[in-house]
Coordinates of C-alpha atoms (C1' of nucleotides) in Angstrom, one line a residue:
Chain G
M1 CA 34.6 38.2 93.5
F2 CA 32.6 41.5 94.0
R3 CA 32.4 45.1 92.8
I4 CA 30.3 48.0 94.0
I5 CA 28.5 49.4 91.0
S6 CA 26.5 52.1 92.5
Q7 CA 24.9 53.6 95.5
K8 CA 21.3 54.9 94.9
G9 CA 19.9 56.4 98.1
N10 CA 20.2 53.5 100.7
H11 CA 20.4 50.8 98.0
L12 CA 23.8 49.4 97.1
Q13 CA 24.3 47.7 93.8
V14 CA 27.0 45.1 93.8
K15 CA 28.3 42.7 91.2
M16 CA 28.8 39.4 92.7
T17 CA 30.5 36.6 90.7
N18 CA 29.7 32.9 91.4
F19 CA 26.5 33.7 93.2
D20 CA 22.8 32.7 92.7
P21 CA 20.5 33.2 95.8
V22 CA 18.5 30.2 94.8
H23 CA 21.5 28.0 94.8
T24 CA 23.1 29.7 98.0
F25 CA 20.0 29.8 100.1
S26 CA 18.4 26.4 99.2
C27 CA 21.5 24.2 99.4
G28 CA 20.6 23.3 103.0
Q29 CA 23.1 25.5 104.8
C30 CA 20.6 28.1 106.0
F31 CA 17.0 28.3 107.0
R32 CA 16.0 32.0 107.3
W33 CA 16.0 33.3 103.8
N34 CA 12.7 33.6 101.9
Q35 CA 11.6 35.1 98.6
D36 CA 8.4 37.3 98.2
H37 CA 6.3 37.6 95.0
D38 CA 8.4 40.3 93.7
G39 CA 11.5 38.2 93.8
V40 CA 13.0 40.1 96.7
W41 CA 14.9 37.9 99.2
S42 CA 14.6 38.7 102.9
G43 CA 16.8 37.2 105.6
I44 CA 17.7 38.0 109.1
V45 CA 21.5 37.8 109.8
S46 CA 22.8 38.2 113.2
G47 CA 19.9 40.4 114.3
T48 CA 20.1 42.5 111.1
G49 CA 17.5 42.3 108.4
L50 CA 18.5 42.4 104.7
K51 CA 16.6 42.5 101.5
L52 CA 18.3 41.4 98.3
L53 CA 17.2 41.6 94.7
W54 CA 19.3 39.7 92.1
D55 CA 18.8 40.2 88.3
G56 CA 21.0 37.5 87.2
D57 CA 24.2 39.6 87.3
I58 CA 23.9 42.5 89.8
C59 CA 22.7 42.2 93.5
T60 CA 20.9 45.1 94.9
F61 CA 21.4 45.3 98.8
G62 CA 18.4 47.2 100.4
D63 CA 19.1 49.7 103.3
T64 CA 22.8 49.4 103.6
D65 CA 25.9 51.3 102.8
E66 CA 29.5 50.5 101.9
Q67 CA 30.8 50.3 105.3
E68 CA 28.1 47.7 106.3
L69 CA 28.8 45.8 103.2
M70 CA 32.5 45.6 103.9
E71 CA 31.9 44.8 107.6
K72 CA 29.1 42.5 107.6
W73 CA 27.9 41.3 104.1
V74 CA 31.4 40.6 102.6
P75 CA 32.2 38.1 105.4
Y76 CA 28.8 36.7 105.4
F77 CA 28.5 36.0 101.7
D78 CA 32.2 34.9 101.7
L79 CA 32.8 37.6 99.0
D80 CA 36.6 37.7 99.6
T81 CA 37.0 34.1 98.6
D82 CA 37.8 33.2 94.8
Y83 CA 35.2 30.7 93.9
T84 CA 36.4 30.6 90.3
E85 CA 39.6 29.2 91.5
I86 CA 38.0 26.7 94.0
K87 CA 35.5 25.5 91.3
R88 CA 38.4 25.2 88.7
E89 CA 40.4 23.0 91.4
L90 CA 37.4 20.8 92.2
A91 CA 36.2 20.4 88.6
M92 CA 39.6 19.0 87.7
K93 CA 39.2 16.1 90.1
D94 CA 36.6 14.2 88.1
P95 CA 33.5 14.6 85.7
C96 CA 30.9 13.9 88.4
L97 CA 32.0 16.8 90.5
E98 CA 32.3 19.1 87.4
K99 CA 28.7 18.3 86.7
A100 CA 27.5 19.0 90.2
I101 CA 29.5 22.3 90.2
S102 CA 28.0 23.4 86.9
Y103 CA 24.5 22.6 88.3
G104 CA 25.0 24.5 91.6
H105 CA 27.4 27.1 90.2
G106 CA 26.0 29.9 92.4
I107 CA 26.5 28.3 95.7
R108 CA 28.5 30.3 98.2
L109 CA 29.3 29.0 101.6
L110 CA 27.9 31.5 104.1
R111 CA 29.8 32.5 107.2
Q112 CA 26.8 32.4 109.6
N113 CA 26.4 33.2 113.2
F114 CA 27.8 30.4 115.5
T115 CA 25.0 30.4 117.9
E116 CA 22.1 30.3 115.1
V117 CA 23.9 27.5 113.5
L118 CA 24.5 25.5 116.7
F119 CA 20.8 25.6 117.6
S120 CA 19.5 25.3 114.0
F121 CA 21.4 22.1 113.3
I122 CA 20.5 20.5 116.6
L123 CA 16.9 21.0 115.4
S124 CA 17.7 19.7 111.9
Q125 CA 18.3 16.0 113.1
N126 CA 15.9 13.4 111.7
N127 CA 14.0 16.3 110.2
N128 CA 13.2 17.9 106.8
I129 CA 13.9 21.4 105.6
P130 CA 10.3 22.8 105.5
R131 CA 9.7 21.6 109.0
I132 CA 13.1 22.8 110.4
K133 CA 12.3 26.3 109.0
Q134 CA 8.9 26.2 110.7
I135 CA 10.3 25.2 114.0
I136 CA 13.1 28.0 113.8
E137 CA 10.5 30.6 112.8
S138 CA 8.3 29.7 115.7
L139 CA 11.4 29.8 118.0
C140 CA 12.1 33.3 116.7
I141 CA 8.6 34.4 117.2
H142 CA 8.4 33.3 120.8
F143 CA 11.9 33.9 122.0
G144 CA 13.6 36.4 119.5
N145 CA 13.6 40.2 119.4
P146 CA 12.1 42.3 116.7
V147 CA 14.4 43.5 113.9
Q148 CA 14.6 47.1 112.6
G149 CA 13.0 47.9 109.2
D150 CA 10.3 46.4 107.3
F151 CA 10.7 42.7 108.3
K152 CA 8.0 40.3 109.5
Q153 CA 10.6 37.9 111.1
N154 CA 12.2 38.3 114.5
A155 CA 16.0 37.9 115.2
F156 CA 17.3 34.4 116.2
P157 CA 16.9 34.1 120.0
E158 CA 19.8 35.0 122.3
I159 CA 21.2 32.0 124.2
S160 CA 19.9 33.5 127.5
A161 CA 16.4 33.6 126.2
L162 CA 16.5 30.0 125.3
A163 CA 18.3 29.0 128.5
N164 CA 15.8 30.8 130.6
A165 CA 12.8 29.2 128.9
S166 CA 11.0 26.2 130.3
L167 CA 10.9 22.9 128.3
E168 CA 7.1 23.4 128.1
D169 CA 7.6 26.8 126.4
L170 CA 10.2 25.4 124.0
N171 CA 7.7 22.6 123.2
R172 CA 5.3 25.1 121.8
C173 CA 7.7 25.4 118.8
R174 CA 6.9 21.8 117.9
G175 CA 10.5 20.6 117.8
G176 CA 9.6 17.5 119.6
Y177 CA 12.4 15.7 121.4
R178 CA 14.9 18.0 120.0
C179 CA 13.7 20.8 122.4
R180 CA 15.3 19.0 125.3
Y181 CA 18.6 19.1 123.5
L182 CA 18.1 22.7 122.7
L183 CA 17.5 23.7 126.4
E184 CA 20.4 21.5 127.6
T185 CA 22.7 23.3 125.0
A186 CA 21.5 26.7 125.8
K187 CA 22.1 26.1 129.6
I188 CA 25.7 24.7 128.8
F189 CA 26.5 27.9 126.8
S190 CA 25.0 30.3 129.3
T191 CA 26.8 28.8 132.4
P192 CA 30.4 29.7 133.3
P193 CA 33.1 29.0 132.2
L194 CA 31.6 28.7 128.8
K195 CA 29.5 31.8 129.2
S196 CA 32.6 34.1 129.3
M197 CA 34.7 31.9 126.9
D198 CA 35.0 32.5 123.2
I199 CA 34.7 28.9 122.0
Q200 CA 35.2 29.9 118.4
K201 CA 38.8 30.9 119.2
L202 CA 39.8 27.2 120.1
P203 CA 41.5 24.9 117.6
T204 CA 38.8 23.3 115.5
D205 CA 39.5 19.8 116.6
E206 CA 39.0 21.0 120.3
I207 CA 35.7 22.7 119.2
R208 CA 34.5 19.5 117.6
K209 CA 35.4 17.5 120.5
F210 CA 33.4 19.8 122.7
L211 CA 30.5 19.8 120.4
L212 CA 30.4 16.0 120.4
S213 CA 30.2 16.1 124.3
I214 CA 26.9 18.0 124.1
P215 CA 23.7 15.8 124.3
G216 CA 22.0 15.9 120.8
I217 CA 25.1 16.7 118.7
G218 CA 26.6 13.8 116.9
E219 CA 29.2 13.7 114.1
K220 CA 27.0 15.0 111.3
V221 CA 25.5 18.0 113.4
A222 CA 29.1 18.8 114.7
D223 CA 30.5 19.0 111.1
C224 CA 27.6 21.2 110.0
I225 CA 28.2 23.6 112.8
L226 CA 31.9 23.9 112.1
L227 CA 31.3 24.2 108.3
Y228 CA 28.4 26.6 108.2
S229 CA 29.8 28.9 110.9
G230 CA 32.9 29.3 108.7
L231 CA 35.3 27.6 111.3
D232 CA 36.4 24.7 109.2
R233 CA 35.8 24.2 105.5
S234 CA 37.6 20.9 105.3
V235 CA 34.8 19.0 107.1
F236 CA 32.4 17.0 105.2
P237 CA 29.0 16.4 107.0
I238 CA 27.6 13.1 105.8
D239 CA 23.8 12.8 106.0
R240 CA 21.6 10.3 104.1
W241 CA 21.6 12.3 101.0
I242 CA 25.4 12.7 100.8
K243 CA 25.8 9.0 101.7
R244 CA 23.5 8.2 98.9
V245 CA 25.3 10.4 96.4
M246 CA 28.7 9.3 97.3
E247 CA 27.8 5.6 97.1
K248 CA 26.3 6.2 93.6
L249 CA 29.0 8.4 92.1
Y250 CA 32.3 7.2 93.9
F251 CA 31.8 3.8 95.5
K252 CA 29.3 2.1 93.2
K253 CA 28.1 0.2 96.3
E254 CA 26.7 0.5 99.8
T255 CA 29.5 2.1 102.0
D256 CA 29.8 2.9 105.8
V257 CA 30.0 6.5 106.9
Q258 CA 33.5 6.3 108.3
S259 CA 34.9 5.1 104.9
I260 CA 33.1 7.9 103.2
R261 CA 34.6 10.4 105.6
A262 CA 38.2 9.1 105.1
F263 CA 37.7 9.1 101.4
S264 CA 36.4 12.7 101.2
K265 CA 39.2 14.0 103.6
E266 CA 41.9 12.4 101.4
Y267 CA 40.1 13.2 98.0
F268 CA 38.8 16.9 98.5
G269 CA 41.3 17.8 101.1
G270 CA 40.6 21.4 102.4
L271 CA 37.8 22.0 100.0
A272 CA 35.6 19.0 101.3
G273 CA 33.1 21.2 102.8
I274 CA 32.5 23.3 99.6
A275 CA 32.6 20.1 97.5
Q276 CA 30.0 18.6 99.8
Q277 CA 27.6 21.7 99.3
Y278 CA 27.8 21.1 95.4
L279 CA 27.2 17.4 95.8
F280 CA 24.4 17.8 98.2
Y281 CA 22.5 20.4 96.0
Y282 CA 23.0 18.3 92.9
A283 CA 21.7 15.2 94.9
R284 CA 18.7 16.9 96.2
E285 CA 17.6 18.7 93.1
Chain H
dT1 C1' -11.1 10.0 106.9
dT2 C1' -7.5 7.1 108.6
dG3 C1' -3.3 4.6 108.8
dC4 C1' 1.4 4.2 107.6
dA5 C1' 6.2 5.3 106.1
dG6 C1' 9.8 8.3 106.2
dG7 C1' 12.3 12.5 107.0
dG8 C1' 19.3 16.3 106.1
dG9 C1' 20.5 12.0 113.6
dT10 C1' 21.3 10.8 118.2
dC11 C1' 21.3 8.1 122.1
dA12 C1' 20.9 4.1 125.1
dA13 C1' 20.6 -0.7 125.6
Chain S
dT1 C1' 23.6 -2.8 115.8
dT2 C1' 19.0 -1.4 116.4
dG3 C1' 14.8 0.7 118.0
dA4 C1' 12.9 4.8 120.1
dC5 C1' 12.2 9.5 119.8
dC6 C1' 8.3 14.2 118.1
dC7 C1' 5.6 15.6 114.5
dC8 C1' 4.6 16.7 109.9
dT9 C1' 3.7 15.4 105.1
dG10 C1' 2.6 12.7 101.3
dC11 C1' 0.2 8.9 99.7
dA12 C1' -2.8 4.9 99.4

DNA sequence: TTGCAGGGGTCAA
DNA sequence: TTGACCCCTGCA
């Protein structure tokens, strides 16, 4: 899973199994990681900037220590989960999935900040990844706070910053009709009783039901929010790509979303969300 | 240069 | 079940 190799100054070298930043950061689960010319990855996670260098085996964490690794980065990178076992279990199901897992072998399901995932996936609807990233960066520039250290990016905005913005301000981020959903959601989350309530502590079916009541959140976005914030790994978000790949690999014909959802729940069980990531990455690439 | 289709959905009619 | 919604990109 992971092992600390050494601490040099403020750099921590960690051996991480079943991890490849290209696979993990470009499988559609997150939008704020970028690689520079030297191969260093930069990301902003819950207001903290992190630089990562991966040499194919060892991952070097910049400007961190063992305590922060354990408290912040182990949960975020899901380093306490045994992916070897998960992959073994999934690969046994069928040769298609085995191939998808082999292709995206370095995918880890990140446990991301709930608020960031909530707003990011509202913006993702009917949209493509490069543009989603552009809109989110613009949102952070206009409404987010600066981050400590050598980072160009701002933190993801606080809910209050979005709730207090005008629709005209939000529209400057070029999110189109989605900005209206963003504003309404921010207002819902910054108004009592939700403001003082920790929604993440509710049972997941209640969270899902609540998310679906928010304008701009449908089945797919609700499932993404549950999956990528680490609340429920048994959900199986179905977008156009997943629908296409499931029809091709499992159904051999055009199939409606409800049937695909029912099949995935039964077939992949509690690992449906992780199976979805391998299949999505395989389908996209 | 211009026009058009399509993109990791959702909503309302 | 279907079209509209923003706006960007790729392509002819």
